[in-house]
XYZ file of C-alpha atoms in Angstrom:
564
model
C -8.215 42.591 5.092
C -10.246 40.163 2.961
C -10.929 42.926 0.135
C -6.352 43.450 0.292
C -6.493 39.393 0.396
C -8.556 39.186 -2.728
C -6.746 41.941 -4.960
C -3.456 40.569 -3.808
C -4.540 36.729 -4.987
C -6.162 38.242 -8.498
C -3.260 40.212 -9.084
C -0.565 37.561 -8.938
C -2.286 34.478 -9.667
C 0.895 32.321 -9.595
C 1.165 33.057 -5.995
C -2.702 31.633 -5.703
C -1.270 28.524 -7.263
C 1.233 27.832 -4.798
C -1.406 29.076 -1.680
C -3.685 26.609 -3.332
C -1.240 24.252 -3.196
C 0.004 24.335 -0.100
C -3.361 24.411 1.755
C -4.305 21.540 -0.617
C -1.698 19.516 1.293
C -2.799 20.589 4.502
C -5.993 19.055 4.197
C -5.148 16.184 2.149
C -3.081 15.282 5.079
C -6.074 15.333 7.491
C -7.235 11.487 8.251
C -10.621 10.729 10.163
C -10.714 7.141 10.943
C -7.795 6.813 8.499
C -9.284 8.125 5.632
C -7.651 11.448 4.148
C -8.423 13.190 0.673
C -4.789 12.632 -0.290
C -2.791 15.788 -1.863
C -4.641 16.173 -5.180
C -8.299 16.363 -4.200
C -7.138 18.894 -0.946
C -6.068 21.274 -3.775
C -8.922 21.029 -5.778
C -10.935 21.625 -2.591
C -8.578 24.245 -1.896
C -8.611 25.720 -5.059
C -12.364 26.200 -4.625
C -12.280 27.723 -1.317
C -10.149 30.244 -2.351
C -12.126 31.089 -5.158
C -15.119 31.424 -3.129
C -14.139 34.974 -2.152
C -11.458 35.479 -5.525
C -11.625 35.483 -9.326
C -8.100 34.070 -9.586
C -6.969 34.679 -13.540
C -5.792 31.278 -14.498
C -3.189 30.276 -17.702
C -4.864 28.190 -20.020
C -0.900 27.560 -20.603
C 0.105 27.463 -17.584
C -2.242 24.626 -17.573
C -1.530 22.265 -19.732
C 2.353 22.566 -19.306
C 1.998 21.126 -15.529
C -0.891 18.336 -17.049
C 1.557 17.354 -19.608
C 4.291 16.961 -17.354
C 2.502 15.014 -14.811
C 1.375 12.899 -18.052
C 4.636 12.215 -19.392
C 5.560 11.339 -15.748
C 3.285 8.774 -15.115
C 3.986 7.188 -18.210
C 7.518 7.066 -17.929
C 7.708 5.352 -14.044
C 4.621 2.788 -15.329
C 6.335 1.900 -18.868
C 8.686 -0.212 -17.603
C 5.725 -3.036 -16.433
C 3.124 -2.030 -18.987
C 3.753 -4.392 -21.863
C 4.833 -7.047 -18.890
C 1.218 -6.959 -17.738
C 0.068 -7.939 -20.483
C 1.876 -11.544 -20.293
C 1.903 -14.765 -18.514
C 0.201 -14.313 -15.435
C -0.564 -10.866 -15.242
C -2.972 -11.480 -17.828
C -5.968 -12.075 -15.703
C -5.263 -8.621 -13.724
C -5.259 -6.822 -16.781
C -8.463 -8.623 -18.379
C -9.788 -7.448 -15.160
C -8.619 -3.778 -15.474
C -10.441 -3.769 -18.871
C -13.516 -4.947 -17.383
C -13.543 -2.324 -14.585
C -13.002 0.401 -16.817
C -15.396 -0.232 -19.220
C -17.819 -1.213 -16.991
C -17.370 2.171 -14.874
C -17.549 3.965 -19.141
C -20.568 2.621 -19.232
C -22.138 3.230 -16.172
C -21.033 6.813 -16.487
C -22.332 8.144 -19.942
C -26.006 5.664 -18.612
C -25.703 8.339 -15.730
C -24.878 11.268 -17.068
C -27.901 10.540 -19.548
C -30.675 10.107 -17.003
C -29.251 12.947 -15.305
C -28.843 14.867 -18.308
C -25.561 15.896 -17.248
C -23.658 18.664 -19.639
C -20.141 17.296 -20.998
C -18.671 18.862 -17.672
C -20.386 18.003 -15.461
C -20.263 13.877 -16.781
C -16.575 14.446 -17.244
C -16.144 15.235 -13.464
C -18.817 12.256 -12.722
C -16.372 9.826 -14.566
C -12.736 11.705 -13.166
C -14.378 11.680 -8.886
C -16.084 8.849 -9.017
C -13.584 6.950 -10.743
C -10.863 8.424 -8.677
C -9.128 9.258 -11.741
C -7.935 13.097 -11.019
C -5.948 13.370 -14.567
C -9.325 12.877 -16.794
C -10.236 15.753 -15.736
C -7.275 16.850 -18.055
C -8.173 15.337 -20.992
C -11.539 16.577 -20.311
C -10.937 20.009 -20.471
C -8.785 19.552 -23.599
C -11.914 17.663 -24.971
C -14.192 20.765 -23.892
C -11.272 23.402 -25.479
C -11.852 21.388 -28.611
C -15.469 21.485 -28.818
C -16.888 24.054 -31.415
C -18.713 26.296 -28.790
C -18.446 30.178 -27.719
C -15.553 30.551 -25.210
C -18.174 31.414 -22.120
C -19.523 27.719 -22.914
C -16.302 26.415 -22.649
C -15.257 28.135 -19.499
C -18.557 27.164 -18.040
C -18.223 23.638 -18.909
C -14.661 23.062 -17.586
C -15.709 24.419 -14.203
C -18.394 22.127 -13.905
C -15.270 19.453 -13.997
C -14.281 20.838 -10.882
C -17.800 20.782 -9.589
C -18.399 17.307 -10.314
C -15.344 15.885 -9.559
C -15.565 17.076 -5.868
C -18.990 16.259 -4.888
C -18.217 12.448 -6.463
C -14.723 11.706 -5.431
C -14.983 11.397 -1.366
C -17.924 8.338 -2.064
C -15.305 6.968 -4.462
C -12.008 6.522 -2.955
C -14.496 5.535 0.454
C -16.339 3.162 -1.752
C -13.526 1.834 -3.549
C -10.762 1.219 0.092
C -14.382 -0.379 1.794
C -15.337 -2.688 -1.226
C -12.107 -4.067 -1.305
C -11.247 -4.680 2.332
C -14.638 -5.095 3.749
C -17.625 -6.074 1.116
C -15.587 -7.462 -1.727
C -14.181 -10.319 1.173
C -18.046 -10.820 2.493
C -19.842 -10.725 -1.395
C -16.672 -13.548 -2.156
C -17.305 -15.665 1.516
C -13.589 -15.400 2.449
C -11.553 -14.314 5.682
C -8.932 -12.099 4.004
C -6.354 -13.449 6.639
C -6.305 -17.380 5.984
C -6.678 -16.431 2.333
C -3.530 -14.130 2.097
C -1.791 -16.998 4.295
C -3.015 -19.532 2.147
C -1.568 -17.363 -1.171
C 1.637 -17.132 0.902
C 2.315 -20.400 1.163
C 1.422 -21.229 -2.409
C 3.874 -18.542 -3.652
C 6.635 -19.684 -0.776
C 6.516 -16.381 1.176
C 7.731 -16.314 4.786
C 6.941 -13.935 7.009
C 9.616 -12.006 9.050
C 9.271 -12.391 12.451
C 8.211 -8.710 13.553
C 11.889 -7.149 14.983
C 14.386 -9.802 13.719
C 15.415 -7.153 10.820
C 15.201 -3.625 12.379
C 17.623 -5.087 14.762
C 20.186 -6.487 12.425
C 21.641 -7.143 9.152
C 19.419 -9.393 7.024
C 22.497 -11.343 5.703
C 25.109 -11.696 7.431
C 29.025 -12.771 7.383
C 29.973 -15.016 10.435
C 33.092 -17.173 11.122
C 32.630 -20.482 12.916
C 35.153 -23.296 14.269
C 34.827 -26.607 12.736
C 34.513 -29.524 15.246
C 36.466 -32.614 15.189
C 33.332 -35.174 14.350
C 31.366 -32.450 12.536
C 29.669 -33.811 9.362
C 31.250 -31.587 7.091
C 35.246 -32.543 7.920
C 36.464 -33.980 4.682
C 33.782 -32.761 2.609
C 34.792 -30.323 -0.407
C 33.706 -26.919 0.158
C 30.826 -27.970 -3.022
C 29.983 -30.538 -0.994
C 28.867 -29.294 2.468
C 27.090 -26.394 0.823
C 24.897 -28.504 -0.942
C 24.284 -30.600 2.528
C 21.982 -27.518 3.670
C 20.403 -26.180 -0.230
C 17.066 -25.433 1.094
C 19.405 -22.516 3.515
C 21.631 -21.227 0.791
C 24.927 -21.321 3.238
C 27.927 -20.395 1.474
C 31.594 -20.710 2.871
C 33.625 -17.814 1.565
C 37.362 -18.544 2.890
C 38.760 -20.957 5.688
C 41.620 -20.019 7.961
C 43.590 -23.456 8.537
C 46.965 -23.019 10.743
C 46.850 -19.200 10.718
C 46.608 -19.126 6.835
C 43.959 -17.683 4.816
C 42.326 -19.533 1.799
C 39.695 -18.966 -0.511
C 36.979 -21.313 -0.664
C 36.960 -22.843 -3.775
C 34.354 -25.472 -4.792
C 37.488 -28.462 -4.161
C 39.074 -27.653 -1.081
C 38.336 -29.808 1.295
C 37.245 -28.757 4.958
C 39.278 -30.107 8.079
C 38.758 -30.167 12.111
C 39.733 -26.870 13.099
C 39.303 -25.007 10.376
C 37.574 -21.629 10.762
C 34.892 -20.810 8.097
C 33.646 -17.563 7.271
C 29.794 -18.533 6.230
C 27.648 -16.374 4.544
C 23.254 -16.234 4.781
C 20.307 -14.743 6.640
C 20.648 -14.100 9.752
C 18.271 -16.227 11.296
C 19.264 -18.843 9.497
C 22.733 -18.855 10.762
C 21.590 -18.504 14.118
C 19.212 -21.776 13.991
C 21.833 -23.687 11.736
C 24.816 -23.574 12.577
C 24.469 -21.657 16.070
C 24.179 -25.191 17.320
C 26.216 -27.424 15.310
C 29.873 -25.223 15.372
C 31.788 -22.575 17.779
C 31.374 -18.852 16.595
C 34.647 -17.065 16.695
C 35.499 -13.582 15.868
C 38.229 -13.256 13.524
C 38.020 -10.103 11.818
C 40.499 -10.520 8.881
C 39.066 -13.282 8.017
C 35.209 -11.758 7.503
C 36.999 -8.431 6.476
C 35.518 -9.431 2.225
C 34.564 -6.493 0.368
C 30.771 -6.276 0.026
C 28.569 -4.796 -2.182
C 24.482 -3.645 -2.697
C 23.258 -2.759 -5.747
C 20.401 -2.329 -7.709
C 19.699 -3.944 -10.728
C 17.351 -3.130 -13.841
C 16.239 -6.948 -15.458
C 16.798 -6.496 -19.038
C 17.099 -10.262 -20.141
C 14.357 -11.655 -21.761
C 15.677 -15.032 -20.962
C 14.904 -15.078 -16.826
C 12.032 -12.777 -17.325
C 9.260 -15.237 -16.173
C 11.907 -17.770 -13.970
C 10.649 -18.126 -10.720
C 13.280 -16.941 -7.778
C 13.624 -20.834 -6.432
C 14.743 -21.626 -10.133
C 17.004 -18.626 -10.878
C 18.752 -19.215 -6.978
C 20.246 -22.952 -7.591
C 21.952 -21.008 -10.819
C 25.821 -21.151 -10.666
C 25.924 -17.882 -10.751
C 23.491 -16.858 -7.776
C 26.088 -18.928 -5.378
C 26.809 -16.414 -2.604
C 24.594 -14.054 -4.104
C 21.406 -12.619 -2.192
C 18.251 -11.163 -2.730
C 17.287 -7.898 -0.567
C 14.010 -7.173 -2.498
C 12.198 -6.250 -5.862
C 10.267 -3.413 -6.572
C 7.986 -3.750 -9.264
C 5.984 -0.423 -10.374
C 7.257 1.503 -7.542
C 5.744 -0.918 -5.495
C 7.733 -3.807 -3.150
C 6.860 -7.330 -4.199
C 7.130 -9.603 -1.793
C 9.657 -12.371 -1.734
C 8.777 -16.394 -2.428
C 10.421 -19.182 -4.043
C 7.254 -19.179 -6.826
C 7.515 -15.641 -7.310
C 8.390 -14.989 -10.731
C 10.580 -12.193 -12.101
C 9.412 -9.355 -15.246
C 11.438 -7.286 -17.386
C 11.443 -3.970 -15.609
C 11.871 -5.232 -12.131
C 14.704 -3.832 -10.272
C 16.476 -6.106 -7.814
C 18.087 -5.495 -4.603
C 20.863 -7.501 -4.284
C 23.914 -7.826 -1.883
C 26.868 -10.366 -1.991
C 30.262 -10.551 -2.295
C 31.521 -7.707 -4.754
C 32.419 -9.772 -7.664
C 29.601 -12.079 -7.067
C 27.638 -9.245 -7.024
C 29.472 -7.659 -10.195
C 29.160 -10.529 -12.514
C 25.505 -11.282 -11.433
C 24.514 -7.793 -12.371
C 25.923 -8.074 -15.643
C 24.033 -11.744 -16.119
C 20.816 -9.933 -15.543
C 20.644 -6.437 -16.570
C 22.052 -3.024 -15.750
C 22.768 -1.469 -12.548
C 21.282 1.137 -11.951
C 23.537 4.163 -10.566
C 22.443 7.477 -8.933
C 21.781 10.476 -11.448
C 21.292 14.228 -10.329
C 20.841 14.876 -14.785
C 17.731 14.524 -16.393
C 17.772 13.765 -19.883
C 15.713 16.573 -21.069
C 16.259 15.957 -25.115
C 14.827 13.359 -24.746
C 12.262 14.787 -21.944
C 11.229 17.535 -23.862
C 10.973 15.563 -27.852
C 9.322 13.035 -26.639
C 6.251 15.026 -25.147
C 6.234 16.982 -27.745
C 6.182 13.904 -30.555
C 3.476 12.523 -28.566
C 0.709 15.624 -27.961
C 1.298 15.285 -31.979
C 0.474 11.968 -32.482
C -2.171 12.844 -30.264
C -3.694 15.962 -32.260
C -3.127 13.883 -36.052
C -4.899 11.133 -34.201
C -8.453 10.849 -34.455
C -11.766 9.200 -33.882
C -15.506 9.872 -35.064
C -17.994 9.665 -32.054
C -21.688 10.730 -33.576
C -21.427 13.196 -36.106
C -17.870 14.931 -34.287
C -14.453 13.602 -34.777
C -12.458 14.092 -31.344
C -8.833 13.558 -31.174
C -6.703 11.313 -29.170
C -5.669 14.431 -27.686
C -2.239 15.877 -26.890
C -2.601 14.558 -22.968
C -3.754 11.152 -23.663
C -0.441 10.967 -26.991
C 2.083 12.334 -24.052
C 1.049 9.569 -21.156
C 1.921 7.170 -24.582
C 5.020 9.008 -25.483
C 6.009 8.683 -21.353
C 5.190 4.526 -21.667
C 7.082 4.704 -24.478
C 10.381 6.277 -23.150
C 9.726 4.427 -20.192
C 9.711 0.949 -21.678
C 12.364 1.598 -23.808
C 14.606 2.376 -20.423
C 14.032 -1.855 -20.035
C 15.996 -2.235 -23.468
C 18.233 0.389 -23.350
C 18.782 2.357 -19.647
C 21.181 4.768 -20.219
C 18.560 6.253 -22.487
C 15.669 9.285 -21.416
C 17.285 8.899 -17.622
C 15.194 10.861 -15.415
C 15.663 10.344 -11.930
C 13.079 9.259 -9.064
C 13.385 12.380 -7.291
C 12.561 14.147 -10.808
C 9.763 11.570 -11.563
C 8.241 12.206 -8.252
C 7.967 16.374 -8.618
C 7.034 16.160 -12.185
C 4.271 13.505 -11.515
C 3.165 15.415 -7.549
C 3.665 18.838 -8.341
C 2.310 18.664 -11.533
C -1.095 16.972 -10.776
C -1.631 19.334 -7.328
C -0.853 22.399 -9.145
C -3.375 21.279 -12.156
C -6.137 20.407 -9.595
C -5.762 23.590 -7.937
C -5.914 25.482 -10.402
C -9.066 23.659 -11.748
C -10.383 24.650 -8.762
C -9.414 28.289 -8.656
C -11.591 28.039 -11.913
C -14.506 26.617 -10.663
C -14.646 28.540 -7.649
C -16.761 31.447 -8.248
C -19.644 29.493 -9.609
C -19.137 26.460 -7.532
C -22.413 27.046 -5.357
C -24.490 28.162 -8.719
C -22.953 24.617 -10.303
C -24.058 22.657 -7.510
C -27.305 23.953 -7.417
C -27.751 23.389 -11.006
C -26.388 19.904 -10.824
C -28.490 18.346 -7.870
C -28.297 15.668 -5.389
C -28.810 13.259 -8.257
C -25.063 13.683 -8.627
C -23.923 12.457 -5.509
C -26.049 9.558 -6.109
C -25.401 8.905 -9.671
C -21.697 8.874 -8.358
C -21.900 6.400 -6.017
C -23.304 4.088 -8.706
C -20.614 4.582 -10.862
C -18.272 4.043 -8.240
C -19.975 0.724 -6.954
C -20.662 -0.928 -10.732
C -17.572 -1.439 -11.970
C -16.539 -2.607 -8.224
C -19.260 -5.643 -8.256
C -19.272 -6.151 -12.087
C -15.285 -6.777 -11.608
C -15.305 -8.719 -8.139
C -17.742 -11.387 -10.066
C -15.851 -11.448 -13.647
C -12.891 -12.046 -11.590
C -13.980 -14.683 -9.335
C -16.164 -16.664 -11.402
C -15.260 -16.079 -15.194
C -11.259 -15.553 -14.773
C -10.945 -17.385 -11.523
C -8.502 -15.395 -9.779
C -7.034 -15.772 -6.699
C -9.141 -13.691 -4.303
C -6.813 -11.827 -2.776
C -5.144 -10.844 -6.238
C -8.626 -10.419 -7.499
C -9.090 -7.763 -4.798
C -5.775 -6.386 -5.271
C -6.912 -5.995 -9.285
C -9.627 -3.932 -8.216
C -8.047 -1.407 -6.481
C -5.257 -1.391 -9.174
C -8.095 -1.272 -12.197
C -9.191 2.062 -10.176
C -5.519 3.360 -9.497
C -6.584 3.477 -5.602
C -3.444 2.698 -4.059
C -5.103 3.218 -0.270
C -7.268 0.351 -1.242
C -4.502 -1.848 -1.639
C -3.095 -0.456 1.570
C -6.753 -1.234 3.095
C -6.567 -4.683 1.790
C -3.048 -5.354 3.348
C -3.762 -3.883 6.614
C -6.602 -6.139 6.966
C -5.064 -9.148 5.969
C -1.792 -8.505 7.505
C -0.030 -9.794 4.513
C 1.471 -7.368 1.628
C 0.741 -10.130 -0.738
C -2.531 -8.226 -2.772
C 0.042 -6.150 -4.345
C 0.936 -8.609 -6.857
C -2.789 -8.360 -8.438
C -2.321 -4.766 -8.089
C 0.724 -3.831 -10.091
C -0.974 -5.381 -13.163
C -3.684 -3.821 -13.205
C -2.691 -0.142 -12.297
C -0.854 0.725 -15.274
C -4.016 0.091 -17.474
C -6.581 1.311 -15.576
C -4.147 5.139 -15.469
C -4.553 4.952 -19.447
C -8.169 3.809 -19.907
C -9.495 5.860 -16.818
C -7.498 8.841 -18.410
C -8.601 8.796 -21.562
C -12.265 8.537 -20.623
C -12.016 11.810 -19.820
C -12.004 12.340 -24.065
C -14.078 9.936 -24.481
C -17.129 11.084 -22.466
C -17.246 14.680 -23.351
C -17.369 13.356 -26.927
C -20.093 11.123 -26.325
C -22.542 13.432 -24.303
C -21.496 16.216 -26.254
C -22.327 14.430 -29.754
């Protein structure tokens, strides 16, 4: 059965792939004390496993067309906050970033050095312990390039593999641990009270646990206005602005069976019934106790819409949201969530808006309509991906990346056709901020380019590496595993004290910044689960984009170095 197994696998590789792949998610789903290898390293692992037993051909092609895509992906969803990180207040994230990086450079070619690592072999050192899987990319195009016999090149891009597995568990451990459980020790802080403390700073309330999977956030209720109730004779302008810290609007008033639209001078009467629009809970404490509820469906029958909205303006990029909701424009208008970088940011009067964000918002259609247009473009649903520009643009950038060039030691290396795509995909993707209706891809498309096209890289790698995994081990030493923990751990404390003491971050955004500077989204998670707040994501979001391009093209950088 095995011997049928292993002709069947060598003989249609592509169906390896997908095996590869799909095993690679089993065990990338497996958690043990809620730590899992994620998708990507289960396929390497997977990949190796199944070339323990067969010598799966693999497309040099083949290849690079999945790394590329997964390149151009990751550039394209990260564009839109890239150049925004490097502003205002996401400065200090991305001056961290750069020190992380570096720092974990350094440590790595130091390494590789005492260990007297081969190219490969430091290339996988700097991609695992890192927790960077796509240097390993622009480490094998760095290998491709070098001028050695093909059987040296083959051997050295296995030992990738090879590396990258034994260092990667320690890192993405080291890296979820530092910044939940030593980072908060080393800095003398309880990561509650601090993400509290942040929370308040920034405004942020937290939602009682329940209140929203229950019920609308905002909601349209109609209440009957007492005889002696403050608000009789007051303009509609007027009793609004008696609650501004709520943001209660009155929509329309039903006086003696008539409807009317609540403009800023009519006045309100006893016995008028107001249709009043805001959160729910704040409603309920309000005006719960001050004015009868009533149900009168035709009046609360107002067209409603949701949107989402791509900020474009240059002119509120940087407003906070306590600002930007006494505009004249914001009346009636309300603010679901943002997502910055694929990633929620939580809501707070000091929280300050970027170009790129996309807001949630929901109001009164017109409101809504007119609001959109005041800050950007919203952004429809599209099943078409704009492959023009797709296809031009990764192909403009692997040859800016080829022309490009460098001298380390007596070699020049080029930028590399991986390293000029993830540029082309900022590119495109920043460019979406100026001008959406251009390079549309949509999320579902962004998602399998960016998923499918790591995993199936990986596993392949590992296919590769398979057969002489246990002779590349052997060769390597336990010196790795060590030597990868140090990497990992370096650029951790190096960061947590430039941070702290140098930049002066916030701790909790400092901590954030680290797991962004090494792309570890589960040690964001790690950090937020332990601080029950979601609040280290703003030091995160900075810092991730940078830390994808640096850690990626390290990959280049350190097969040039050890191999010069």
């Amino acid at each position: 059965m095995m011997v049928w197994l292993e002709q069947f696998l060598v003989r249609y590789p592509e169906l390896a792939v997908f095996f590869a792949i799909s095993l690679g998610y089993l065990i990338g789903g497996i958690k043990i004390g809620g730590f899992g290898l994620g998708p990507v390293t289960g396929s390497l692992f997977a990949g190796i496993l199944i070339g323990q037993f067969a010598d799966v051909p693999i497309s040099g092609m083949a290849k690079s067309f999945l790394f590329l895509l997964f390149l151009f992906g990751i550039g394209y969803s990260v564009g839109p906050q890239f150049l925004q990180a490097l502003k205002r207040d996401g400065m200090k994230p991305v001056v961290l970033a750069v020190v992380v990086c570096v720092t974990g450079l350094v440590t790595a070619i130091v390494v590789a050095k005492i260990l007297g690592l081969d190219p490969g072999f430091a290339a996988g050192l700097v991609s695992g312990s890192l927790t960077e899987s796509p240097a390993m990319g622009t480490a094998t195009e760095a290998i491709n390039a070098l001028p050695l016999p093909d059987a040296d090149r083959a051997r050295l891009v296995a030992h990738i593999a090879v590396a990258d597995a034994v260092c990667y568990i320690f890192g993405a451990i080291g890296v979820i641990l530092f910044c939940s459980v030593v980072g908060p020790k080393l800095l003398g802080i309880d990561l509650t009270a601090e993400s509290l403390k942040l929370e308040q700073e920034l405004g942020i309330k937290r939602t009682p646990a329940g209140v929203s999977s229950a019920w609308h956030r905002f909601e349209l209720r109609a209440y009957r206005i007492p005889e002696h109730a403050p608000v009789v004779g007051l303009t509609t302008a007027a009793a609004e602005a008696k609650f501004p810290e709520h943001r209660l609007y009155i929509q329309r008033v039903r006086r003696d069976g008539a409807i009317l639209e609540a403009t800023p001078e009519l006045r309100i009467e006893a016995g008028d019934v107001v249709a009043v629009s805001g959160r729910r809970e704040t409603l309920v404490e309000v005006l719960d106790p001050r004015g009868e509820e009533v149900e009168d469906r035709e009046l609360l029958d107002i067209p409603v819409a949701a949107v989402e909205v791509l900020l474009t303006r240059r002119d509120l990029a940087g407003r906070n949201l306590d600002g930007l909701a006494k505009s004249s424009w914001a009346r009636s208008l309300y603010l679901a969530g943002i997502t910055r970088g694929g990633q929620d940011i939580p809501l707070g009067p000091g929280v300050a808006l970027e170009r790129g964000d996309i807001l949630r918002l929901i109001g009164p259609a017109p409101v809504v309509s007119q609001a959109a247009k005041r800050i950007g473009v919203v952004i429809a649903p599209t099943t078409a991906t704009d492959f023009f520009v797709l296809g031009l643009a990764i192909f403009l950038g692997g040859m800016v990346g080829v022309l490009v060039t460098f001298p380390i030691g007596d070699l020049r290396i080029s930028l590399s056709t991986s390293v000029g795509t993830l540029i082309a995909g900022l590119v495109v993707g920043h460019l979406r901020t100026r001008f959406p209706l251009f390079g549309r891809i949509p999320d579902a498309a962004v998602s399998l380019m960016t998923a499918l096209g790591l995993a199936a890289f990986v596993a392949m790698t590992g296919l590769h590496a398979g057969p002489i995994f246990a002779s590349a081990l052997a060769e390597a030493g336990i010196g790795l595993l060590f030597g990868g923990m140090v990497v990992t751990l370096m650029p951790m404390i190096v960061g947590l004290y430039v941070g702290r003491y140098l930049l002066r971050m916030n701790p909790i955004l400092l901590l954030g910044g680290l797991a962004g500077a090494q792309t570890m989204t589960a040690g964001m998670a790690a950090i937020q689960d332990r601080s029950g707040s979601p609040v280290a994501v703003l030091g995160y979001t900075p810092a991730v984009p940078i830390g994808h391009i640096l850690l990626t093209t390290w990959g280049t950088v350190i097969v040039g170095i050890i191999a010069s």
